[in-house]
C-alpha cells in the first residue's frame, strides 16, 4: 500500500534530448525556456486537440458558471440550474470538491480532465489569495463567498483569471512529462526544487506576455467575454473556441519560432 | 453502450455476455474468470469455505457475494494490463471494467444505489475510468464445507459474538504496530485476518503471526483467506483493488464476531499519499487506504451490513516514524526484522543473499528513513541496497530518494496558509467524509502531521550522516550525501539570494537615482543598505538558512564572521575610476572574503564606463563564488 511507480519519458530521440537538457540545468545554466520549448513542441498535437476534451471544457465551464452566478441576484439558484450545488457560505474546500464532482459528472476519469480540474482549483486558490478575506474563505463563514468571483466577472477580471488558469494548466501539463525524469537528472535537491520554481516563473511570464504584453489575447479575452458571457451564457462551441485560441497563443509563445498568427 | 478502446468485459463463473453488451468489445477484451467448484477450467482460487467454515454455520449470502465480487475484481485487476511506464501519456492506465457476476442476493445487488456506491469506491481507489456491474442470479447451492487449511485457528462458540477488536494484518510494519497496540491496550483476544496471495507473502505473515503468538499466548485469533489466480500469469502488478478484497474479508470476519468496526493500520503519510510528481494521477495514484477510499468503502459495507459499519484508521495522524516507535514503546523492537515492507521481493537480490528488501522502492525508502528517525535502524531488515551507506544502483533509486526528501523539505518551509492553498485539491478529497464542523481541526492536524514528518526525515538524514559520513573520507558519489551535500546546498542558496538581491537593486536603484547623482560612494551605500533593510524580512523568510551581510568596509578576513554565507559590496564607477581600477579592486576584495562564502558585487555605472558587461563579469564569475551586477 502506498507504493509508487516511477514513470519515464519515451526512449525516442526527441524525448531523450529533453532528458539530456534536464541534466545540464543549474543556476549558471538556466535552460528552462529551452526545455519548455522542446517539451511543448513534442506535445503540440495534443495541445491543439485539448479544446475537444470534455474534462478541459467542463473545468472552464465551471469557471464561467461561477463568474456568471456571482452577478446574479440569486447566485445559488443559477448554479443549481447548471448542475452545481454549493452551500450558502461555501468554503474553498467545498468549492474544490464541487469542481471535481462537476467534472466527474461530465466526463470519464481522464488525464486531461484531472489536470484541468487541478488547474482550476489552483486558480481558485491563487485568485482568492489576492482577496484580503482569504483566510475566512478557507473554512466558510459569514463572508460573502461570491465576492472574489464578482471581481473576475468583467472583461478585465476575466482576462486575468483566464491567464492564471491557462498558465496553471500548461504548467501542470508540462510537469506531467518533466517531473518523471527530473529527480534522476539533477545533481542536487536544490537544483530539483529550483528547476520547478524557474519553470513556474517562466510560464507565468509567458502567460503574461500572451495575455498582457501582446494585448492581442487580452483584447480577445475581454471581447469574447463581453460578447459571449455577459449577455448570455456561452454555449459549448463558444467555449471550445476560446479555450482553443488561448492554448494556441500560449503554445506559440512557448515555442517562439512557430507561426504566431491570430 | 458505445464502443470504446479501453473497455473490458469480465465474465465470472460462466455468466454469458448480457444482450446489451453484445459486440461492444472485441473478443480479446473479454476475460473469463472461474472460481466455483464444479465448473470447468477454474482459473482462480477463493477459499471462502475454508475461511468461513469454522466461523459460523452459515455466512450471510450477501457477505459471501461481497467476498466473491471483491475476489473477481481483484483477479481481473491482476490480469488486465494497464500500460507501460514509458508512454507519452498514461491515458490507458485507467481502464473501463464491466463485470458480469452471479450473486445469491440479486435483489440487493441490483439496486442502483448499491452498484453506484460500489463503482464509486472502486473508481477512486483504483484510478480506473469506470466500473459497471451486471448481476444475475446464482444458481445451485454452495458445496458443503470440506477442506480446512488452518485447523488450529478454529473459532470457539464462546469467541463469536464478543467484542474482540478485529484488524487487517498484512505482515508489514504498520499492521504489526497496530496489532501490538491492540494487544497492549486491551485485555481481550484480538482477531486478525490476512489476504494470502502468494507463498512469499504467506511465509512472512505466518512468521510474524507466530512471533506474536509467542509473545501474547492465547490472545490472537488468526483467520487468513487464500485468494489468487490459478494457472494464469498475472499481467498487472499494481493491484489497487486488493484492498477492497482485504476489507471485504475483514468485514466478513468482523460480522462473524458481532462487530461493526474493522481496524486498519497504516501511517497517515502513506495513506494520504500526497502526490510527489504530476504524473501520479488517476491510474498511477495509489489510494488504497486514503481517507476518501475508507469513506466510500464504509458506504458499501454499511449497505451489505444493513446498518452502519465503520473502518477505523487509528494511525491516520501518525507518521511512519511514530508508528514504528510504538514497537519501541511496548518493548517489541525485535519483531521488526520479521516484517516485510518491500514491494519488489520478486526480484533476485544480487548484493546480499540475506536481503529481504530491495532498499530502493518507495516503501523501502520510507521504512529506512523511519527506522533511522526512530533510532531503531539496528533492528531493521537487511536491504539489498542500503541508501544510508551505498551509491544509488539505478536511476529509479535516486528518483525515489530525491522526491521523498524534496517532498519532506517542502513542508519544512510551508506555513499553514500555504499548506491549505497549495494542497487545496487533495485536501478536498481527504476531508470529504469529515463532518463540516471538524474540517478546520482536521486540516490543522494534517498540517501538524506533515510538519512532524518533515522533522523526522531531517532527523533521519542527520543520523545517517553522523553514522556513515565523514569529512575525512571522500564524499560517496551518486549517493544521498552527494544529492543533499550541505555545503553545496548552502552555497547554491546563497547564489540564488544574490540573484534576487541583484534583480531588486537593478530595478530600484535606477528609479531612485533617476533625477539625482550620488555625490559619493557612501550615498550609494546608504541607498543600498536602506533597500536591503526594507526587504530583509522577506529574504530571511525565503532563504532561512542563508546569512547575508552588506559590507561598507572591506572586512578583514580574520574578523569576518565565519558563518556569513553571502557578502554584498557596492562600487561606484565615476570619472575618477576606470573599469580596470574596479577590476583590480574586486580582485583584491575577493582575496579578503572567506573562500567558501558567496559574494555579490554591485557596480553602479551611470556613465557606461564599462563597455562590455559580459566580458567584464565573465572572468570573475567563472572562477570565483561571485556575481557581478552592473546597474545604470
Tab-separated table of C-alpha atoms in Angstrom, chain B residues 134-524:
chain	number	residue	atom	x	y	z
B	134	UNK	CA	-24.289	-6.688	-14.353
B	135	UNK	CA	-25.536	-9.092	-11.714
B	136	UNK	CA	-27.577	-12.210	-12.288
B	137	UNK	CA	-28.977	-14.910	-10.058
B	138	UNK	CA	-26.509	-17.528	-8.946
B	139	UNK	CA	-27.917	-20.982	-9.377
B	140	UNK	CA	-27.167	-24.119	-7.391
B	141	UNK	CA	-26.252	-24.385	-3.740
B	142	UNK	CA	-22.904	-23.809	-2.088
B	143	UNK	CA	-20.941	-27.039	-1.547
B	144	UNK	CA	-20.595	-28.444	1.940
B	145	UNK	CA	-17.506	-27.342	3.732
B	146	UNK	CA	-14.676	-29.784	3.389
B	147	UNK	CA	-11.052	-28.701	3.426
B	148	UNK	CA	-9.602	-26.752	6.331
B	149	UNK	CA	-6.180	-25.334	5.902
B	150	UNK	CA	-5.903	-23.779	9.327
B	151	UNK	CA	-7.282	-26.312	11.752
B	152	UNK	CA	-5.557	-24.656	14.684
B	153	UNK	CA	-7.443	-21.404	14.136
B	154	UNK	CA	-10.842	-22.712	14.939
B	155	UNK	CA	-13.165	-20.163	16.439
B	156	UNK	CA	-14.941	-21.363	19.529
B	157	UNK	CA	-18.581	-20.612	20.000
B	158	UNK	CA	-17.694	-18.565	23.072
B	159	UNK	CA	-15.426	-16.320	20.982
B	160	UNK	CA	-18.100	-15.440	18.482
B	161	UNK	CA	-20.374	-12.558	19.354
B	162	UNK	CA	-17.765	-10.989	21.675
B	163	UNK	CA	-16.338	-7.509	21.391
B	164	UNK	CA	-12.883	-8.582	20.288
B	165	UNK	CA	-11.258	-5.941	18.087
B	166	UNK	CA	-10.857	-7.080	14.502
B	167	UNK	CA	-7.973	-5.893	12.351
B	168	UNK	CA	-6.366	-6.400	8.962
B	169	UNK	CA	-2.886	-7.798	9.168
B	170	UNK	CA	-0.601	-7.685	6.136
B	171	UNK	CA	2.666	-8.750	7.758
B	172	UNK	CA	4.093	-5.263	7.291
B	173	UNK	CA	5.494	-2.878	9.878
B	174	UNK	CA	2.415	-0.688	10.265
B	175	UNK	CA	-0.068	-3.516	10.709
B	176	UNK	CA	2.336	-5.172	13.179
B	177	UNK	CA	2.482	-1.984	15.249
B	178	UNK	CA	-1.295	-1.768	15.097
B	179	UNK	CA	-1.876	-5.313	16.274
B	180	UNK	CA	0.706	-4.903	19.067
B	181	UNK	CA	-1.010	-1.701	20.190
B	182	UNK	CA	-4.358	-3.561	20.303
B	183	UNK	CA	-2.802	-6.403	22.278
B	184	UNK	CA	-1.139	-3.988	24.687
B	185	UNK	CA	-4.115	-1.666	25.235
B	186	UNK	CA	-6.796	-4.339	25.662
B	187	UNK	CA	-7.098	-7.451	27.772
B	188	UNK	CA	-9.147	-9.339	25.231
B	189	UNK	CA	-8.287	-11.541	22.346
B	190	UNK	CA	-7.562	-9.793	19.063
B	191	UNK	CA	-8.896	-11.114	15.770
B	192	UNK	CA	-6.802	-10.632	12.649
B	193	UNK	CA	-7.071	-11.608	9.025
B	194	UNK	CA	-4.716	-11.583	6.079
B	195	UNK	CA	-5.065	-11.990	2.370
B	196	UNK	CA	-2.745	-14.765	1.236
B	197	UNK	CA	-1.963	-14.131	-2.412
B	198	UNK	CA	1.348	-15.907	-2.866
B	199	UNK	CA	3.724	-18.227	-0.962
B	200	UNK	CA	6.237	-15.487	-0.143
B	201	UNK	CA	3.624	-13.214	1.455
B	202	UNK	CA	2.127	-16.190	3.274
B	203	UNK	CA	5.515	-17.083	4.763
B	204	UNK	CA	6.003	-13.570	6.120
B	205	UNK	CA	2.516	-13.400	7.580
B	206	UNK	CA	2.922	-16.789	9.246
B	207	UNK	CA	6.317	-15.866	10.651
B	208	UNK	CA	5.123	-12.610	12.175
B	209	UNK	CA	1.973	-14.233	13.480
B	210	UNK	CA	3.967	-16.998	15.151
B	211	UNK	CA	6.214	-14.435	16.773
B	212	UNK	CA	3.175	-12.556	18.091
B	213	UNK	CA	1.598	-15.741	19.445
B	214	UNK	CA	4.741	-16.482	21.396
B	215	UNK	CA	4.725	-13.036	22.944
B	216	UNK	CA	0.972	-12.959	23.546
B	217	UNK	CA	-0.052	-16.607	24.100
B	218	UNK	CA	-3.734	-17.338	23.700
B	219	UNK	CA	-4.571	-13.762	22.651
B	220	UNK	CA	-4.550	-13.970	18.880
B	221	UNK	CA	-7.236	-15.429	16.624
B	222	UNK	CA	-5.993	-15.590	13.043
B	223	UNK	CA	-8.213	-16.194	10.002
B	224	UNK	CA	-6.366	-15.807	6.737
B	225	UNK	CA	-8.080	-16.053	3.366
B	226	UNK	CA	-6.330	-17.575	0.391
B	227	UNK	CA	-7.208	-15.915	-2.887
B	228	UNK	CA	-5.094	-15.990	-6.022
B	229	UNK	CA	-5.004	-16.730	-9.710
B	230	UNK	CA	-4.628	-20.340	-10.776
B	231	UNK	CA	-2.820	-21.418	-13.928
B	232	UNK	CA	-2.852	-17.819	-15.092
B	233	UNK	CA	0.026	-15.433	-15.032
B	234	UNK	CA	-0.695	-12.011	-13.618
B	235	UNK	CA	-0.085	-9.276	-16.203
B	236	UNK	CA	-0.631	-6.284	-13.963
B	237	UNK	CA	1.125	-5.754	-10.676
B	238	UNK	CA	-0.415	-2.511	-9.392
B	239	UNK	CA	-3.153	-4.451	-7.543
B	240	UNK	CA	-5.046	-1.337	-6.500
B	241	UNK	CA	-8.235	-3.269	-5.754
B	242	UNK	CA	-6.524	-5.726	-3.443
B	243	UNK	CA	-7.519	-3.560	-0.507
B	244	UNK	CA	-11.176	-3.986	-1.424
B	245	UNK	CA	-10.788	-7.772	-1.193
B	246	UNK	CA	-8.844	-7.399	2.002
B	247	UNK	CA	-11.515	-5.186	3.537
B	248	UNK	CA	-14.319	-7.461	2.386
B	249	UNK	CA	-12.619	-10.330	4.188
B	250	UNK	CA	-12.110	-8.179	7.273
B	251	UNK	CA	-15.745	-7.142	7.146
B	252	UNK	CA	-16.867	-10.767	6.987
B	253	UNK	CA	-14.709	-11.553	9.983
B	254	UNK	CA	-15.994	-8.568	11.963
B	255	UNK	CA	-19.543	-9.569	11.130
B	256	UNK	CA	-18.873	-13.116	12.330
B	257	UNK	CA	-17.535	-11.772	15.621
B	258	UNK	CA	-20.556	-9.492	16.044
B	259	UNK	CA	-18.591	-6.324	15.365
B	260	UNK	CA	-19.481	-3.248	13.312
B	261	UNK	CA	-15.906	-1.967	13.296
B	262	UNK	CA	-12.829	-3.042	11.394
B	263	UNK	CA	-9.378	-1.672	12.212
B	264	UNK	CA	-6.797	-0.929	9.569
B	265	UNK	CA	-3.308	0.246	10.407
B	266	UNK	CA	-1.238	2.416	8.112
B	267	UNK	CA	0.647	5.616	8.824
B	268	UNK	CA	-1.048	8.828	7.709
B	269	UNK	CA	1.652	9.942	5.273
B	270	UNK	CA	1.354	6.698	3.268
B	271	UNK	CA	-2.425	6.642	3.455
B	272	UNK	CA	-2.884	10.184	2.256
B	273	UNK	CA	-0.027	9.862	-0.258
B	274	UNK	CA	0.190	13.467	-1.412
B	275	UNK	CA	1.479	13.328	-4.928
B	276	UNK	CA	5.215	13.876	-5.391
B	277	UNK	CA	5.065	14.182	-9.168
B	278	UNK	CA	2.420	15.467	-11.549
B	279	UNK	CA	2.171	12.185	-13.478
B	280	UNK	CA	0.969	10.366	-10.340
B	281	UNK	CA	-2.724	10.915	-11.053
B	282	UNK	CA	-5.648	8.614	-11.818
B	283	UNK	CA	-4.375	5.149	-12.689
B	284	UNK	CA	-0.926	5.968	-11.374
B	285	UNK	CA	-2.010	7.264	-7.979
B	286	UNK	CA	-2.067	4.862	-5.056
B	287	UNK	CA	-5.045	5.490	-2.759
B	288	UNK	CA	-5.599	2.151	-1.084
B	289	UNK	CA	-6.053	3.411	2.496
B	290	UNK	CA	-6.822	7.015	1.571
B	291	UNK	CA	-9.455	8.579	3.903
B	292	UNK	CA	-11.838	9.015	0.962
B	293	UNK	CA	-11.377	5.355	-0.027
B	294	UNK	CA	-12.293	4.346	3.505
B	295	UNK	CA	-15.309	6.653	3.491
B	296	UNK	CA	-16.539	5.194	0.201
B	297	UNK	CA	-15.933	1.620	1.352
B	298	UNK	CA	-17.818	2.305	4.555
B	299	UNK	CA	-20.859	3.166	2.474
B	300	UNK	CA	-20.561	-0.114	0.588
B	301	UNK	CA	-20.062	-2.182	3.730
B	302	UNK	CA	-22.819	-0.422	5.657
B	303	UNK	CA	-25.194	-1.385	2.860
B	304	UNK	CA	-24.133	-5.028	2.963
B	305	UNK	CA	-24.311	-4.957	6.758
B	306	UNK	CA	-27.748	-3.340	6.695
B	307	UNK	CA	-26.550	-0.945	9.407
B	308	UNK	CA	-23.581	1.446	9.815
B	309	UNK	CA	-20.187	-0.150	9.590
B	310	UNK	CA	-17.001	1.697	10.460
B	311	UNK	CA	-13.468	1.276	9.174
B	312	UNK	CA	-11.253	2.703	11.907
B	313	UNK	CA	-7.927	4.182	10.960
B	314	UNK	CA	-6.137	4.874	14.259
B	315	UNK	CA	-2.793	5.798	12.633
B	316	UNK	CA	-4.137	8.423	10.195
B	317	UNK	CA	-2.483	11.223	12.154
B	318	UNK	CA	0.787	9.404	12.774
B	319	UNK	CA	3.974	9.433	10.715
B	320	UNK	CA	5.724	6.166	9.922
B	321	UNK	CA	8.380	7.096	12.477
B	322	UNK	CA	5.710	7.444	15.157
B	323	UNK	CA	4.121	4.135	14.146
B	324	UNK	CA	7.444	2.316	14.297
B	325	UNK	CA	8.125	3.916	17.692
B	326	UNK	CA	5.079	2.120	19.064
B	327	UNK	CA	7.109	-1.077	18.916
B	328	UNK	CA	9.839	0.639	20.916
B	329	UNK	CA	7.264	1.971	23.368
B	330	UNK	CA	5.994	-1.576	24.032
B	331	UNK	CA	9.492	-3.006	24.067
B	332	UNK	CA	8.947	-5.164	20.988
B	333	UNK	CA	11.607	-3.921	18.527
B	334	UNK	CA	12.795	-7.466	17.899
B	335	UNK	CA	9.620	-8.095	15.921
B	336	UNK	CA	10.643	-5.537	13.312
B	337	UNK	CA	13.089	-7.693	11.455
B	338	UNK	CA	10.489	-10.343	10.674
B	339	UNK	CA	8.215	-7.898	8.820
B	340	UNK	CA	8.408	-7.101	5.119
B	341	UNK	CA	7.576	-3.729	3.582
B	342	UNK	CA	9.244	-4.090	0.183
B	343	UNK	CA	7.175	-4.312	-2.990
B	344	UNK	CA	9.939	-5.856	-5.055
B	345	UNK	CA	10.502	-9.102	-3.215
B	346	UNK	CA	10.030	-10.903	-6.543
B	347	UNK	CA	13.440	-9.608	-7.618
B	348	UNK	CA	16.563	-11.721	-7.210
B	349	UNK	CA	18.682	-9.651	-4.859
B	350	UNK	CA	22.243	-9.563	-6.131
B	351	UNK	CA	24.149	-7.715	-3.448
B	352	UNK	CA	23.185	-9.622	-0.344
B	353	UNK	CA	21.695	-13.107	-0.343
B	354	UNK	CA	20.250	-12.498	3.110
B	355	UNK	CA	18.387	-9.392	1.940
B	356	UNK	CA	14.625	-9.314	2.371
B	357	UNK	CA	14.188	-5.794	0.964
B	358	UNK	CA	15.375	-4.190	-2.265
B	359	UNK	CA	16.145	-0.897	-0.497
B	360	UNK	CA	15.183	1.450	-3.316
B	361	UNK	CA	11.409	1.145	-3.857
B	362	UNK	CA	9.268	3.871	-2.335
B	363	UNK	CA	8.205	1.604	0.540
B	364	UNK	CA	11.786	0.661	1.397
B	365	UNK	CA	12.913	4.296	1.310
B	366	UNK	CA	10.082	5.262	3.642
B	367	UNK	CA	10.903	2.405	6.016
B	368	UNK	CA	14.633	3.149	6.093
B	369	UNK	CA	14.095	6.795	6.980
B	370	UNK	CA	11.558	5.901	9.671
B	371	UNK	CA	13.930	3.424	11.270
B	372	UNK	CA	16.721	5.990	11.473
B	373	UNK	CA	14.378	8.700	12.724
B	374	UNK	CA	13.131	6.383	15.471
B	375	UNK	CA	16.712	5.269	16.235
B	376	UNK	CA	15.750	1.673	15.541
B	377	UNK	CA	17.930	1.059	12.495
B	378	UNK	CA	19.810	-1.717	14.279
B	379	UNK	CA	16.582	-3.752	14.328
B	380	UNK	CA	15.840	-3.194	10.677
B	381	UNK	CA	15.758	-5.754	7.891
B	382	UNK	CA	18.643	-6.426	5.540
B	383	UNK	CA	18.490	-4.337	2.367
B	384	UNK	CA	19.999	-5.297	-0.952
B	385	UNK	CA	20.768	-1.588	-1.442
B	386	UNK	CA	21.320	0.414	1.713
B	387	UNK	CA	20.617	4.051	0.950
B	388	UNK	CA	22.460	5.121	4.096
B	389	UNK	CA	25.783	3.650	3.009
B	390	UNK	CA	25.801	2.939	-0.725
B	391	UNK	CA	25.604	4.649	-4.105
B	392	UNK	CA	22.303	4.510	-5.998
B	393	UNK	CA	22.323	1.313	-8.071
B	394	UNK	CA	19.816	2.663	-10.626
B	395	UNK	CA	18.257	5.999	-11.546
B	396	UNK	CA	14.894	4.973	-10.102
B	397	UNK	CA	16.518	4.662	-6.678
B	398	UNK	CA	17.719	8.254	-6.931
B	399	UNK	CA	14.261	9.389	-8.028
B	400	UNK	CA	12.570	7.748	-5.042
B	401	UNK	CA	15.072	9.154	-2.537
B	402	UNK	CA	15.225	12.663	-4.016
B	403	UNK	CA	11.461	13.006	-4.353
B	404	UNK	CA	10.953	11.640	-0.846
B	405	UNK	CA	13.338	14.164	0.669
B	406	UNK	CA	12.191	17.030	-1.530
B	407	UNK	CA	8.617	16.348	-0.532
B	408	UNK	CA	9.501	16.400	3.154
B	409	UNK	CA	11.595	19.526	2.677
B	410	UNK	CA	8.604	21.330	1.147
B	411	UNK	CA	6.646	21.021	4.361
B	412	UNK	CA	9.546	22.277	6.456
B	413	UNK	CA	9.181	25.705	4.869
B	414	UNK	CA	5.404	25.785	4.435
B	415	UNK	CA	3.162	27.885	6.634
B	416	UNK	CA	-0.378	26.745	7.357
B	417	UNK	CA	-1.941	29.125	4.813
B	418	UNK	CA	0.434	27.922	2.126
B	419	UNK	CA	-0.312	24.296	3.033
B	420	UNK	CA	-4.017	24.927	2.646
B	421	UNK	CA	-3.559	26.776	-0.658
B	422	UNK	CA	-1.008	24.515	-2.250
B	423	UNK	CA	-2.840	21.319	-1.320
B	424	UNK	CA	-6.414	22.533	-1.720
B	425	UNK	CA	-7.198	19.835	-4.287
B	426	UNK	CA	-6.038	16.774	-2.301
B	427	UNK	CA	-7.371	18.268	0.952
B	428	UNK	CA	-10.812	18.433	-0.611
B	429	UNK	CA	-10.698	14.649	-1.080
B	430	UNK	CA	-9.141	13.932	2.314
B	431	UNK	CA	-11.813	15.878	4.205
B	432	UNK	CA	-14.809	14.751	2.149
B	433	UNK	CA	-16.056	12.423	4.884
B	434	UNK	CA	-15.126	14.639	7.802
B	435	UNK	CA	-18.112	16.393	9.443
B	436	UNK	CA	-18.066	20.037	8.347
B	437	UNK	CA	-17.725	21.288	11.927
B	438	UNK	CA	-14.482	19.313	12.267
B	439	UNK	CA	-12.864	20.177	8.934
B	440	UNK	CA	-10.777	23.051	10.239
B	441	UNK	CA	-9.429	20.944	13.076
B	442	UNK	CA	-8.714	18.079	10.675
B	443	UNK	CA	-6.748	20.285	8.280
B	444	UNK	CA	-4.742	21.615	11.238
B	445	UNK	CA	-3.972	18.063	12.358
B	446	UNK	CA	-2.845	17.150	8.846
B	447	UNK	CA	-0.604	20.198	8.704
B	448	UNK	CA	0.963	19.210	12.018
B	449	UNK	CA	1.384	15.655	10.728
B	450	UNK	CA	3.386	16.857	7.742
B	451	UNK	CA	5.462	19.178	9.899
B	452	UNK	CA	6.416	16.265	12.149
B	453	UNK	CA	7.101	14.079	9.112
B	454	UNK	CA	9.429	16.731	7.732
B	455	UNK	CA	11.319	16.969	11.029
B	456	UNK	CA	11.573	13.179	11.227
B	457	UNK	CA	13.144	12.996	7.761
B	458	UNK	CA	15.625	15.668	8.685
B	459	UNK	CA	16.478	13.820	11.906
B	460	UNK	CA	16.892	10.580	9.985
B	461	UNK	CA	19.230	12.168	7.447
B	462	UNK	CA	21.380	13.739	10.157
B	463	UNK	CA	21.632	10.401	11.936
B	464	UNK	CA	22.632	8.643	8.713
B	465	UNK	CA	25.167	11.343	8.028
B	466	UNK	CA	26.586	11.249	11.567
B	467	UNK	CA	26.949	7.486	11.445
B	468	UNK	CA	28.136	6.946	7.908
B	469	UNK	CA	29.681	10.118	6.537
B	470	UNK	CA	32.983	11.670	7.486
B	471	UNK	CA	34.789	14.836	6.429
B	472	UNK	CA	37.981	12.763	6.398
B	473	UNK	CA	36.676	10.458	3.693
B	474	UNK	CA	35.819	11.328	0.094
B	475	UNK	CA	32.156	12.043	-0.468
B	476	UNK	CA	30.274	8.930	-1.599
B	477	UNK	CA	29.390	9.753	-5.170
B	478	UNK	CA	25.917	9.255	-6.583
B	479	UNK	CA	24.501	8.828	-3.109
B	480	UNK	CA	22.089	10.529	-0.775
B	481	UNK	CA	25.022	12.529	0.604
B	482	UNK	CA	26.019	13.937	-2.750
B	483	UNK	CA	22.439	14.855	-3.554
B	484	UNK	CA	21.904	16.648	-0.277
B	485	UNK	CA	25.504	17.855	0.308
B	486	UNK	CA	25.022	20.562	2.859
B	487	UNK	CA	27.789	22.899	1.800
B	488	UNK	CA	26.836	22.889	-1.840
B	489	UNK	CA	23.254	23.371	-0.839
B	490	UNK	CA	24.129	26.386	1.277
B	491	UNK	CA	26.310	27.946	-1.382
B	492	UNK	CA	23.750	27.474	-4.095
B	493	UNK	CA	21.056	29.042	-1.933
B	494	UNK	CA	23.372	31.967	-1.306
B	495	UNK	CA	23.892	32.330	-5.041
B	496	UNK	CA	20.161	32.311	-5.573
B	497	UNK	CA	19.695	35.007	-2.953
B	498	UNK	CA	22.446	37.021	-4.614
B	499	UNK	CA	20.494	36.810	-7.883
B	500	UNK	CA	17.317	38.016	-6.190
B	501	UNK	CA	19.084	40.905	-4.474
B	502	UNK	CA	20.783	41.867	-7.745
B	503	UNK	CA	17.443	41.848	-9.510
B	504	UNK	CA	15.845	44.028	-6.865
B	505	UNK	CA	18.677	46.533	-6.883
B	506	UNK	CA	18.683	46.614	-10.695
B	507	UNK	CA	15.103	47.836	-10.622
B	508	UNK	CA	15.194	50.067	-7.553
B	509	UNK	CA	18.445	51.979	-7.984
B	510	UNK	CA	17.783	53.475	-11.448
B	511	UNK	CA	14.373	54.629	-10.230
B	512	UNK	CA	15.754	56.114	-7.016
B	513	UNK	CA	18.602	57.880	-8.816
B	514	UNK	CA	16.691	58.911	-11.935
B	515	UNK	CA	16.926	62.627	-11.137
B	516	UNK	CA	19.953	62.746	-8.887
B	517	UNK	CA	23.573	61.691	-8.816
B	518	UNK	CA	25.117	60.328	-5.663
B	519	UNK	CA	27.999	62.558	-4.695
B	520	UNK	CA	29.968	59.828	-3.076
B	521	UNK	CA	30.083	56.080	-2.757
B	522	UNK	CA	28.674	56.449	0.784
B	523	UNK	CA	25.413	57.844	-0.606
B	524	UNK	CA	25.118	54.795	-2.859
